[in-house]
Amino acid sequence: MHTKTLTELARDLKARKLSSEELTRSYLTRIERFNPQLNAFITVLQEEALAAARAADARIKCADANALTGLPLAHKDIFCTAGVKTSCGSKMLDNFVSPYDATVVERFRQAGMVLLGKTNMDEFAMGSSNETSFYGPVKNPWDPTRVPGGSSGGSAAAVAARLAPAATGTDTGGSIRQPAALTGLTGIKPTYGRVSRYGMIAFASSLDQAGVITYTAEDAALLLGAMAGFDPRDSTSVDRPVPDYTAELERPLKGLRIGLPKEFFDPGLDGRVGAAVHAALTIYKKLGAEVRDISLPNFWLSVPTYYVVAPAECSSNLSRFDGVRFGHRCESPVDLLDLYTRSRGEGFGAEVKRRIMTGTYVLSAGYYDAYYLKAQKTRTLIRQDFITAFENVDVIMGPSTPTPAFGLGEKTGDPITMYLNDIYANGVNLAGLPGISIPMGFVDKLPVGLQIIGNYFDETRLLSAAHQYQRETDWHRQIPRGFE
Ligand code: GLN
């Protein structure tokens, strides 16, 4: 049953071919067997999951179920989960048990989904390889000597190895799309404001957005429909109706105008990844789409802009971890300053400290204008490029990452090279647009992803374009060796 998609499992549950308890047990057994080699989970909720599965089975029996009732999933450990450790991949929150549920967690819980556990992640979602986690790196199921991508690397590894049929993630600068691409999965980052950020531990508030990592666009549509929507507890969530994403999947692609930005095909792109994008475009043309060359002239500014804006916001957001209210507190502080500095010094890892220092610097009185204010202006230019492009095209396509998964330890010594792995992702967050990554082939036996970027709130079009490509291909059906 673990080789089925979430949609297929939903059908089996509904037809009572399978109980949620059986399904949950089978995933828990796989987690027990495979997690030690992958390190995809920080917390496994054995008892809680079985209890939730039994409750779901009872709901299904008395016809009180919806499309999601009884389906298992995993949450990235950035989502506050009532009564459960919520670490955000950090020693700082290693002792933190959340007193409440994030809206995303609450919505899936109310739908009757079964939470298998909390997945590993880069510390406070800062990273592209899952190597900054306090709980150690996650291994890529396609090749355990390689990274699964980050920061939602635990979610991606868990789904790719079939330890969970779907998982949540968050994407501040690529952290859903990049790990999905490097593990052969579908990952969607919705429009900023589409999904509530309430209870999602903040990294960079103007960029963070929750989404899902699944096998197919059809599965993503099913989950997004339940998680999206206005939340009065998040002032940045948008009050706008949520379309029926599943019902729109078959919307014809005839006449779809695809923009291909010339800047995406730069010397940093592995030629074989570029060739895979062109092969995918051939399929879209067959489906009736037309491809237009476009330009995003300020695209080259997206990584430098992101690495001013994101650290600035993180330095402010992470000031709440002071050793006083919650999280790690140092032993026997001599005074308040000692309490702050040692608690933070001990609780945060090296990458988080680097970001806090960069962020504090760019916001400081002498440098604010030169860095932070300038980055706000270049952010506007980047956003404007996308808006102009969408006057002539319906979607933009390109690679999700410049290369397939790289080796563990390969980029940890050089933060700039690490940051560049998200070169095709960062601009989308700066503009607040939706993006999806779908499997489009293999390079060196490792999966690579096609990125589809949409206009604001046009998730419907992204999902239908992805779904129809997946009907023509079987990349999304491939399972890493040893996990079949
Ligand atoms: N890799 C990027 C960073 O380290 C993006 C992280 C994310 O999207 N959470 O900031």
Coordinates of C-alpha atoms and ligand atoms in Angstrom, one line a residue:
M1 CA 0.0 0.0 0.0
H2 CA 3.0 2.4 0.5
T3 CA 3.5 2.7 -3.2
K4 CA 0.1 4.3 -3.7
T5 CA -0.6 8.0 -4.0
L6 CA -2.5 9.8 -1.3
T7 CA -5.5 10.1 -3.7
E8 CA -5.4 6.3 -4.3
L9 CA -5.3 5.7 -0.6
A10 CA -8.2 8.0 0.0
R11 CA -10.2 5.9 -2.5
D12 CA -9.3 2.7 -0.7
L13 CA -10.3 4.1 2.6
K14 CA -13.6 5.3 1.3
A15 CA -14.3 2.0 -0.3
R16 CA -13.4 0.3 3.0
K17 CA -10.8 -1.8 1.3
L18 CA -8.4 -0.6 3.9
S19 CA -8.7 0.8 7.4
S20 CA -6.8 3.8 8.6
E21 CA -5.4 1.7 11.4
E22 CA -3.9 -0.8 8.9
L23 CA -2.5 2.0 6.8
T24 CA -1.0 3.8 9.8
R25 CA 0.5 0.7 11.2
S26 CA 2.2 -0.1 7.9
Y27 CA 3.8 3.4 7.7
L28 CA 4.9 3.2 11.4
T29 CA 6.6 -0.1 10.6
R30 CA 8.4 1.4 7.6
I31 CA 9.5 4.4 9.8
E32 CA 10.8 2.0 12.4
R33 CA 12.7 0.1 9.7
F34 CA 14.1 2.9 7.5
N35 CA 14.3 6.0 9.6
P36 CA 17.5 5.1 11.4
Q37 CA 19.3 5.1 8.0
L38 CA 17.6 8.3 6.8
N39 CA 17.1 10.5 9.9
A40 CA 14.0 12.0 8.4
F41 CA 12.0 12.1 11.6
I42 CA 12.8 14.0 14.8
T43 CA 9.7 12.7 16.6
V44 CA 7.6 9.6 15.8
L45 CA 4.1 9.6 17.3
Q46 CA 3.4 5.9 17.4
E47 CA 0.6 5.8 20.0
E48 CA -1.0 9.1 19.1
A49 CA -1.1 8.1 15.4
L50 CA -2.8 4.8 16.1
A51 CA -5.4 6.5 18.4
A52 CA -6.1 9.1 15.6
A53 CA -6.4 6.3 13.1
R54 CA -9.0 4.4 15.2
A55 CA -10.9 7.6 15.6
A56 CA -10.8 8.2 11.8
D57 CA -12.0 4.6 11.2
A58 CA -15.0 5.3 13.5
R59 CA -15.8 8.5 11.6
I60 CA -15.6 6.6 8.3
K61 CA -17.9 3.9 9.6
C62 CA -20.6 6.4 10.6
A63 CA -20.2 8.4 7.4
D64 CA -18.8 11.4 9.1
A65 CA -15.7 11.5 6.9
N66 CA -14.3 13.8 4.3
A67 CA -11.8 13.1 1.5
L68 CA -8.9 13.3 4.0
T69 CA -10.2 11.4 7.0
G70 CA -7.9 8.6 8.0
L71 CA -5.0 9.5 5.7
P72 CA -1.6 9.7 7.4
L73 CA 0.9 12.6 7.0
A74 CA 3.9 14.1 8.6
H75 CA 4.6 17.7 9.6
K76 CA 7.8 19.6 9.3
D77 CA 9.0 20.3 12.9
I78 CA 8.4 24.0 12.3
F79 CA 4.7 23.7 12.9
C80 CA 3.5 24.1 16.5
T81 CA 1.7 20.9 17.5
A82 CA -0.2 20.8 20.8
G83 CA 1.4 18.5 23.4
V84 CA 4.2 17.5 21.0
K85 CA 7.8 18.6 20.9
T86 CA 8.3 21.3 18.3
S87 CA 12.0 21.8 17.9
C88 CA 12.4 23.7 14.6
G89 CA 15.6 21.6 14.1
S90 CA 17.3 23.6 16.9
K91 CA 18.9 22.9 20.3
M92 CA 17.2 26.1 21.3
L93 CA 13.8 24.4 21.1
D94 CA 14.8 20.9 21.9
N95 CA 12.9 21.1 25.2
F96 CA 9.9 22.9 23.8
V97 CA 6.5 21.3 23.8
S98 CA 3.9 23.5 22.1
P99 CA 0.8 24.4 24.0
Y100 CA -1.2 24.9 20.8
D101 CA -1.6 23.8 17.2
A102 CA -0.6 25.8 14.2
T103 CA -3.6 26.5 11.9
V104 CA -2.2 24.1 9.3
V105 CA -1.9 21.4 12.0
E106 CA -5.4 22.2 13.3
R107 CA -7.0 22.0 9.9
F108 CA -5.6 18.7 9.0
R109 CA -6.4 17.3 12.5
Q110 CA -10.0 18.5 12.2
A111 CA -10.2 16.8 8.8
G112 CA -9.3 13.5 10.5
M113 CA -5.8 13.1 9.1
V114 CA -3.4 11.0 11.1
L115 CA -0.1 12.6 12.2
L116 CA 2.7 10.1 12.0
G117 CA 5.4 12.4 13.3
K118 CA 7.5 15.6 13.0
T119 CA 10.2 15.7 10.3
N120 CA 13.8 16.8 10.5
M121 CA 14.7 20.2 9.0
D122 CA 17.5 22.7 8.8
E123 CA 17.8 24.8 12.0
F124 CA 15.0 27.4 11.9
A125 CA 14.6 26.5 8.2
M126 CA 17.9 28.1 7.3
G127 CA 19.6 25.9 4.8
S128 CA 19.5 24.1 1.5
S129 CA 20.8 20.7 2.5
N130 CA 19.4 19.8 5.9
E131 CA 22.9 19.8 7.3
T132 CA 22.3 22.6 9.8
S133 CA 19.8 20.6 11.9
F134 CA 20.7 20.0 15.6
Y135 CA 19.5 16.5 15.0
G136 CA 22.0 15.7 12.3
P137 CA 21.8 15.5 8.5
V138 CA 19.1 13.7 6.6
K139 CA 20.1 11.3 3.9
N140 CA 18.7 11.4 0.4
P141 CA 16.9 8.0 -0.3
W142 CA 18.1 8.1 -3.9
D143 CA 21.7 8.1 -2.7
P144 CA 22.5 8.1 1.0
T145 CA 25.9 9.9 0.4
R146 CA 23.9 12.9 -0.9
V147 CA 21.7 15.6 0.7
P148 CA 17.9 15.6 0.3
G149 CA 17.9 19.4 0.0
G150 CA 16.5 21.7 2.6
S151 CA 15.2 23.1 4.7
S152 CA 12.2 20.7 4.4
G153 CA 14.6 17.8 3.8
G154 CA 13.1 15.5 6.4
S155 CA 9.7 15.8 4.9
A156 CA 11.1 15.2 1.4
A157 CA 13.2 12.1 2.5
A158 CA 10.2 10.7 4.4
V159 CA 7.8 10.9 1.4
A160 CA 10.4 9.8 -1.1
A161 CA 11.2 6.7 1.0
R162 CA 7.5 6.0 1.4
L163 CA 7.6 6.5 5.1
A164 CA 4.6 8.9 4.8
P165 CA 2.3 9.4 1.8
A166 CA 2.6 13.3 2.1
A167 CA 4.2 15.9 4.3
T168 CA 4.0 19.6 5.0
G169 CA 6.9 22.0 4.4
T170 CA 7.6 25.6 4.5
D171 CA 9.3 27.7 1.8
T172 CA 11.0 31.0 2.5
G173 CA 13.5 30.8 -0.4
G174 CA 12.9 27.4 -1.9
S175 CA 12.6 25.0 1.0
I176 CA 9.7 23.1 -0.5
R177 CA 10.6 23.2 -4.2
Q178 CA 14.3 22.5 -3.8
P179 CA 14.0 19.3 -1.6
A180 CA 11.1 18.1 -3.7
A181 CA 13.2 18.4 -6.8
L182 CA 16.2 16.7 -5.3
T183 CA 14.1 13.7 -4.1
G184 CA 11.8 13.2 -7.1
L185 CA 8.6 14.6 -5.6
T186 CA 6.0 17.3 -6.2
G187 CA 6.3 20.3 -3.9
I188 CA 4.1 23.4 -4.0
K189 CA 4.7 26.8 -2.4
P190 CA 1.4 28.7 -2.6
T191 CA 1.1 32.5 -3.0
Y192 CA 2.2 34.5 0.0
G193 CA -1.0 34.8 2.2
R194 CA -2.8 31.8 0.8
V195 CA -2.0 29.6 3.8
S196 CA -2.0 30.8 7.4
R197 CA 1.3 31.3 9.1
Y198 CA -0.2 31.1 12.5
G199 CA 1.8 28.7 14.7
M200 CA 4.5 28.3 12.0
I201 CA 7.7 29.3 13.7
A202 CA 8.8 32.5 11.9
F203 CA 12.0 32.7 9.9
A204 CA 11.4 35.6 7.5
S205 CA 7.8 36.8 7.9
S206 CA 7.5 38.5 4.6
L207 CA 8.7 35.4 2.7
D208 CA 7.6 32.3 4.7
Q209 CA 4.8 30.3 3.2
A210 CA 3.5 26.7 4.1
G211 CA 2.9 24.1 1.4
V212 CA 3.1 20.3 0.8
I213 CA 5.4 17.7 -0.6
T214 CA 3.6 14.8 -2.3
Y215 CA 3.9 12.3 -5.1
T216 CA 1.5 14.0 -7.5
A217 CA -0.1 17.3 -8.2
E218 CA -3.4 15.6 -7.7
D219 CA -2.3 14.8 -4.1
A220 CA -1.1 18.4 -3.6
A221 CA -4.5 19.7 -4.8
L222 CA -6.3 17.6 -2.3
L223 CA -4.2 18.9 0.6
L224 CA -3.9 22.5 -0.4
G225 CA -7.7 22.7 -0.6
A226 CA -7.8 21.8 3.1
M227 CA -4.9 24.0 4.3
A228 CA -5.5 27.2 2.4
G229 CA -7.9 30.0 3.4
F230 CA -8.3 33.0 5.5
D231 CA -7.3 32.9 9.2
P232 CA -8.2 35.8 11.4
R233 CA -5.2 34.9 13.6
D234 CA -2.7 35.7 10.8
S235 CA -2.9 39.3 9.6
T236 CA -1.1 38.4 6.4
S237 CA -3.5 35.7 5.4
V238 CA -5.7 36.8 2.5
D239 CA -9.5 36.7 2.7
R240 CA -10.3 35.2 -0.6
P241 CA -12.3 32.1 -1.5
V242 CA -10.3 28.8 -1.9
P243 CA -11.0 27.2 -5.3
D244 CA -11.8 23.5 -5.6
Y245 CA -8.3 22.6 -6.8
T246 CA -9.1 19.0 -7.5
A247 CA -12.1 19.8 -9.7
E248 CA -9.9 22.0 -11.9
L249 CA -7.1 19.6 -12.6
E250 CA -8.4 18.6 -16.0
R251 CA -8.7 22.2 -17.2
P252 CA -7.3 22.0 -20.8
L253 CA -3.8 23.3 -21.5
K254 CA -4.6 24.3 -25.1
G255 CA -3.3 27.8 -25.7
L256 CA -1.4 27.9 -22.4
R257 CA 1.3 30.5 -22.8
I258 CA 4.6 29.3 -21.1
G259 CA 7.3 31.9 -20.6
L260 CA 10.9 30.7 -20.6
P261 CA 13.2 33.2 -19.0
K262 CA 16.5 33.4 -20.8
E263 CA 18.3 34.2 -17.5
F264 CA 17.5 30.8 -16.1
F265 CA 19.8 29.1 -18.6
D266 CA 23.0 30.7 -17.3
P267 CA 26.4 29.0 -17.1
G268 CA 25.7 27.9 -13.5
L269 CA 23.0 25.5 -14.8
D270 CA 24.0 21.9 -15.4
G271 CA 23.4 21.4 -19.2
R272 CA 21.7 18.1 -18.5
V273 CA 19.2 19.8 -16.2
G274 CA 18.6 22.4 -19.0
A275 CA 18.0 19.6 -21.5
A276 CA 15.5 18.0 -19.2
V277 CA 13.5 21.3 -19.1
H278 CA 13.4 21.4 -22.9
A279 CA 12.2 17.8 -23.0
A280 CA 9.4 18.7 -20.6
L281 CA 8.5 21.6 -22.8
T282 CA 8.1 19.3 -25.7
I283 CA 5.4 17.5 -23.8
Y284 CA 3.7 20.8 -23.0
K285 CA 3.7 21.7 -26.6
K286 CA 2.1 18.3 -27.4
L287 CA -0.6 19.2 -24.9
G288 CA -1.3 22.4 -26.8
A289 CA 0.8 24.9 -25.0
E290 CA 3.0 27.5 -26.7
V291 CA 6.4 28.5 -25.4
R292 CA 7.6 32.2 -25.5
D293 CA 11.0 33.5 -24.7
I294 CA 10.9 36.0 -21.9
S295 CA 13.3 38.0 -19.8
L296 CA 13.5 38.7 -16.1
P297 CA 16.3 41.3 -16.2
N298 CA 16.7 41.7 -12.5
F299 CA 16.8 38.0 -11.8
W300 CA 20.5 38.1 -10.9
L301 CA 19.7 40.3 -8.0
S302 CA 17.4 37.7 -6.3
V303 CA 20.1 35.8 -4.3
P304 CA 21.8 39.0 -2.9
T305 CA 18.5 40.6 -2.2
Y306 CA 17.2 37.5 -0.4
Y307 CA 20.3 37.3 1.7
V308 CA 19.7 40.8 3.0
V309 CA 15.9 40.6 3.5
A310 CA 15.8 37.1 5.0
P311 CA 18.6 37.6 7.6
A312 CA 17.2 41.0 8.5
E313 CA 13.8 39.5 9.3
C314 CA 15.3 36.5 11.0
S315 CA 17.4 38.6 13.3
S316 CA 14.3 40.3 14.5
N317 CA 12.1 37.1 14.7
L318 CA 14.7 35.1 16.6
S319 CA 15.2 37.8 19.3
R320 CA 12.3 36.1 21.2
F321 CA 14.6 33.2 22.0
D322 CA 16.2 34.8 25.0
G323 CA 16.4 32.0 27.5
V324 CA 13.6 33.7 29.5
R325 CA 10.2 32.7 28.2
F326 CA 10.8 29.3 26.5
G327 CA 13.5 27.2 25.0
H328 CA 17.1 26.6 26.0
R329 CA 18.4 28.4 29.2
C330 CA 22.0 28.3 30.2
E331 CA 23.1 26.9 33.6
S332 CA 23.5 29.3 36.5
P333 CA 23.6 32.7 34.8
V334 CA 25.3 35.4 36.8
D335 CA 23.2 38.3 35.5
L336 CA 20.6 39.1 32.8
L337 CA 23.2 39.8 30.1
D338 CA 25.0 36.5 30.8
L339 CA 21.6 34.7 30.6
Y340 CA 20.9 36.2 27.2
T341 CA 24.3 35.7 25.7
R342 CA 25.0 32.2 26.9
S343 CA 21.5 30.9 26.3
R344 CA 21.6 32.2 22.7
G345 CA 25.3 31.2 22.2
E346 CA 24.6 27.6 23.3
G347 CA 21.1 27.3 21.8
F348 CA 21.8 28.4 18.2
G349 CA 24.0 26.7 15.6
A350 CA 26.6 28.3 13.3
E351 CA 24.3 29.1 10.3
V352 CA 21.6 30.7 12.5
K353 CA 24.3 32.8 14.2
R354 CA 25.7 33.9 10.8
R355 CA 22.2 35.0 9.7
I356 CA 21.5 36.8 12.9
M357 CA 24.8 38.7 12.6
T358 CA 24.2 39.5 9.0
G359 CA 20.7 40.6 9.7
T360 CA 21.6 42.8 12.6
Y361 CA 24.4 44.4 10.6
V362 CA 22.1 45.3 7.6
L363 CA 19.5 46.8 9.9
S364 CA 22.0 48.8 12.0
A365 CA 21.8 52.6 11.9
G366 CA 25.0 53.1 9.8
Y367 CA 24.2 50.4 7.2
Y368 CA 20.4 50.4 7.0
D369 CA 20.2 52.6 3.9
A370 CA 23.1 50.9 2.1
Y371 CA 21.8 47.4 2.6
Y372 CA 18.3 46.9 3.9
L373 CA 16.7 49.8 2.1
K374 CA 18.5 49.0 -1.1
A375 CA 17.3 45.4 -0.9
Q376 CA 13.7 46.6 -0.5
K377 CA 14.2 48.5 -3.8
T378 CA 15.7 45.6 -5.6
R379 CA 12.9 43.4 -4.3
T380 CA 10.5 45.7 -6.0
L381 CA 12.4 45.4 -9.3
I382 CA 12.4 41.6 -9.1
R383 CA 8.6 41.6 -8.4
Q384 CA 8.0 44.1 -11.2
D385 CA 9.8 41.8 -13.7
F386 CA 7.4 39.0 -12.9
I387 CA 4.4 41.2 -13.1
T388 CA 5.5 42.4 -16.5
A389 CA 6.2 38.9 -17.7
F390 CA 2.7 37.8 -16.6
E391 CA 1.2 40.3 -19.0
N392 CA 2.2 38.1 -21.8
V393 CA 2.4 34.6 -20.4
D394 CA 0.3 32.4 -18.1
V395 CA 3.0 30.5 -16.4
I396 CA 6.8 30.6 -16.3
M397 CA 8.9 27.4 -16.5
G398 CA 12.5 26.5 -15.8
P399 CA 14.6 24.3 -13.6
S400 CA 14.0 24.1 -9.9
T401 CA 17.7 23.7 -9.1
P402 CA 20.9 24.1 -11.1
T403 CA 22.1 20.6 -10.4
P404 CA 20.8 17.3 -9.0
A405 CA 21.5 16.5 -5.3
F406 CA 25.0 17.2 -4.1
G407 CA 27.1 15.3 -1.7
L408 CA 26.8 15.5 2.1
G409 CA 29.5 17.9 3.3
E410 CA 30.2 19.1 -0.2
K411 CA 29.1 22.7 0.3
T412 CA 29.1 23.2 4.1
G413 CA 32.4 25.0 4.0
D414 CA 31.2 27.7 1.5
P415 CA 27.9 29.4 2.3
I416 CA 27.7 31.3 -1.0
T417 CA 27.9 28.1 -3.1
M418 CA 25.2 26.6 -0.8
Y419 CA 23.0 29.8 -1.2
L420 CA 23.3 29.5 -5.0
N421 CA 21.5 26.2 -5.0
D422 CA 18.3 28.2 -4.5
I423 CA 19.0 30.7 -7.3
Y424 CA 15.8 29.8 -9.2
A425 CA 13.7 29.8 -6.1
N426 CA 14.5 33.0 -4.1
G427 CA 12.9 35.4 -6.6
V428 CA 9.6 33.7 -6.4
N429 CA 9.4 34.3 -2.6
L430 CA 10.6 37.9 -2.9
A431 CA 7.7 38.4 -5.3
G432 CA 5.2 36.4 -3.2
L433 CA 4.2 34.2 -6.2
P434 CA 3.2 30.6 -6.2
G435 CA 5.6 27.9 -7.5
I436 CA 5.6 24.2 -7.9
S437 CA 8.4 21.7 -8.6
I438 CA 7.6 18.4 -10.3
P439 CA 9.9 15.5 -11.2
M440 CA 11.1 15.8 -14.9
G441 CA 13.7 13.1 -15.2
F442 CA 17.1 11.9 -13.9
V443 CA 20.6 13.2 -14.2
D444 CA 23.3 10.7 -13.0
K445 CA 20.5 8.5 -11.7
L446 CA 19.3 11.4 -9.4
P447 CA 15.9 13.1 -9.8
V448 CA 15.7 16.7 -11.1
G449 CA 12.7 19.0 -11.0
L450 CA 10.8 21.3 -13.3
Q451 CA 9.7 24.5 -11.7
I452 CA 6.4 26.1 -12.7
I453 CA 5.8 29.7 -11.4
G454 CA 2.3 31.2 -11.6
N455 CA 0.7 34.5 -11.2
Y456 CA -0.8 35.5 -7.8
F457 CA -3.4 33.1 -6.5
D458 CA -3.2 31.0 -9.7
E459 CA -2.4 27.7 -7.9
T460 CA -5.2 26.2 -9.9
R461 CA -3.3 26.6 -13.1
L462 CA 0.0 25.4 -11.6
L463 CA -1.7 22.3 -10.4
S464 CA -3.5 21.5 -13.6
A465 CA -0.4 22.1 -15.7
A466 CA 1.6 19.8 -13.3
H467 CA -1.2 17.1 -13.3
Q468 CA -1.5 16.9 -17.0
Y469 CA 2.3 16.6 -17.4
Q470 CA 2.2 13.7 -14.8
R471 CA -0.5 11.9 -16.9
E472 CA 2.0 11.9 -19.8
T473 CA 5.1 10.9 -17.8
D474 CA 6.0 8.5 -15.0
W475 CA 8.9 10.3 -13.3
H476 CA 6.7 10.8 -10.3
R477 CA 6.1 7.1 -10.0
Q478 CA 9.7 6.2 -9.6
I479 CA 10.7 4.8 -6.2
P480 CA 14.3 4.9 -4.9
R481 CA 16.0 1.4 -4.8
G482 CA 15.6 -0.4 -1.5
F483 CA 12.4 1.5 -0.6
E484 CA 10.0 -0.2 -3.1
Ligands
GLN1 N1 17.9 27.9 1.4 C1 17.3 29.1 1.7 C2 17.8 29.6 3.0 O1 18.7 29.0 3.6 C3 15.8 28.9 1.8 C4 15.4 28.4 3.1 C5 13.8 28.2 3.2 O2 13.1 28.3 2.2 N2 13.4 28.0 4.4 O3 17.4 30.7 3.5

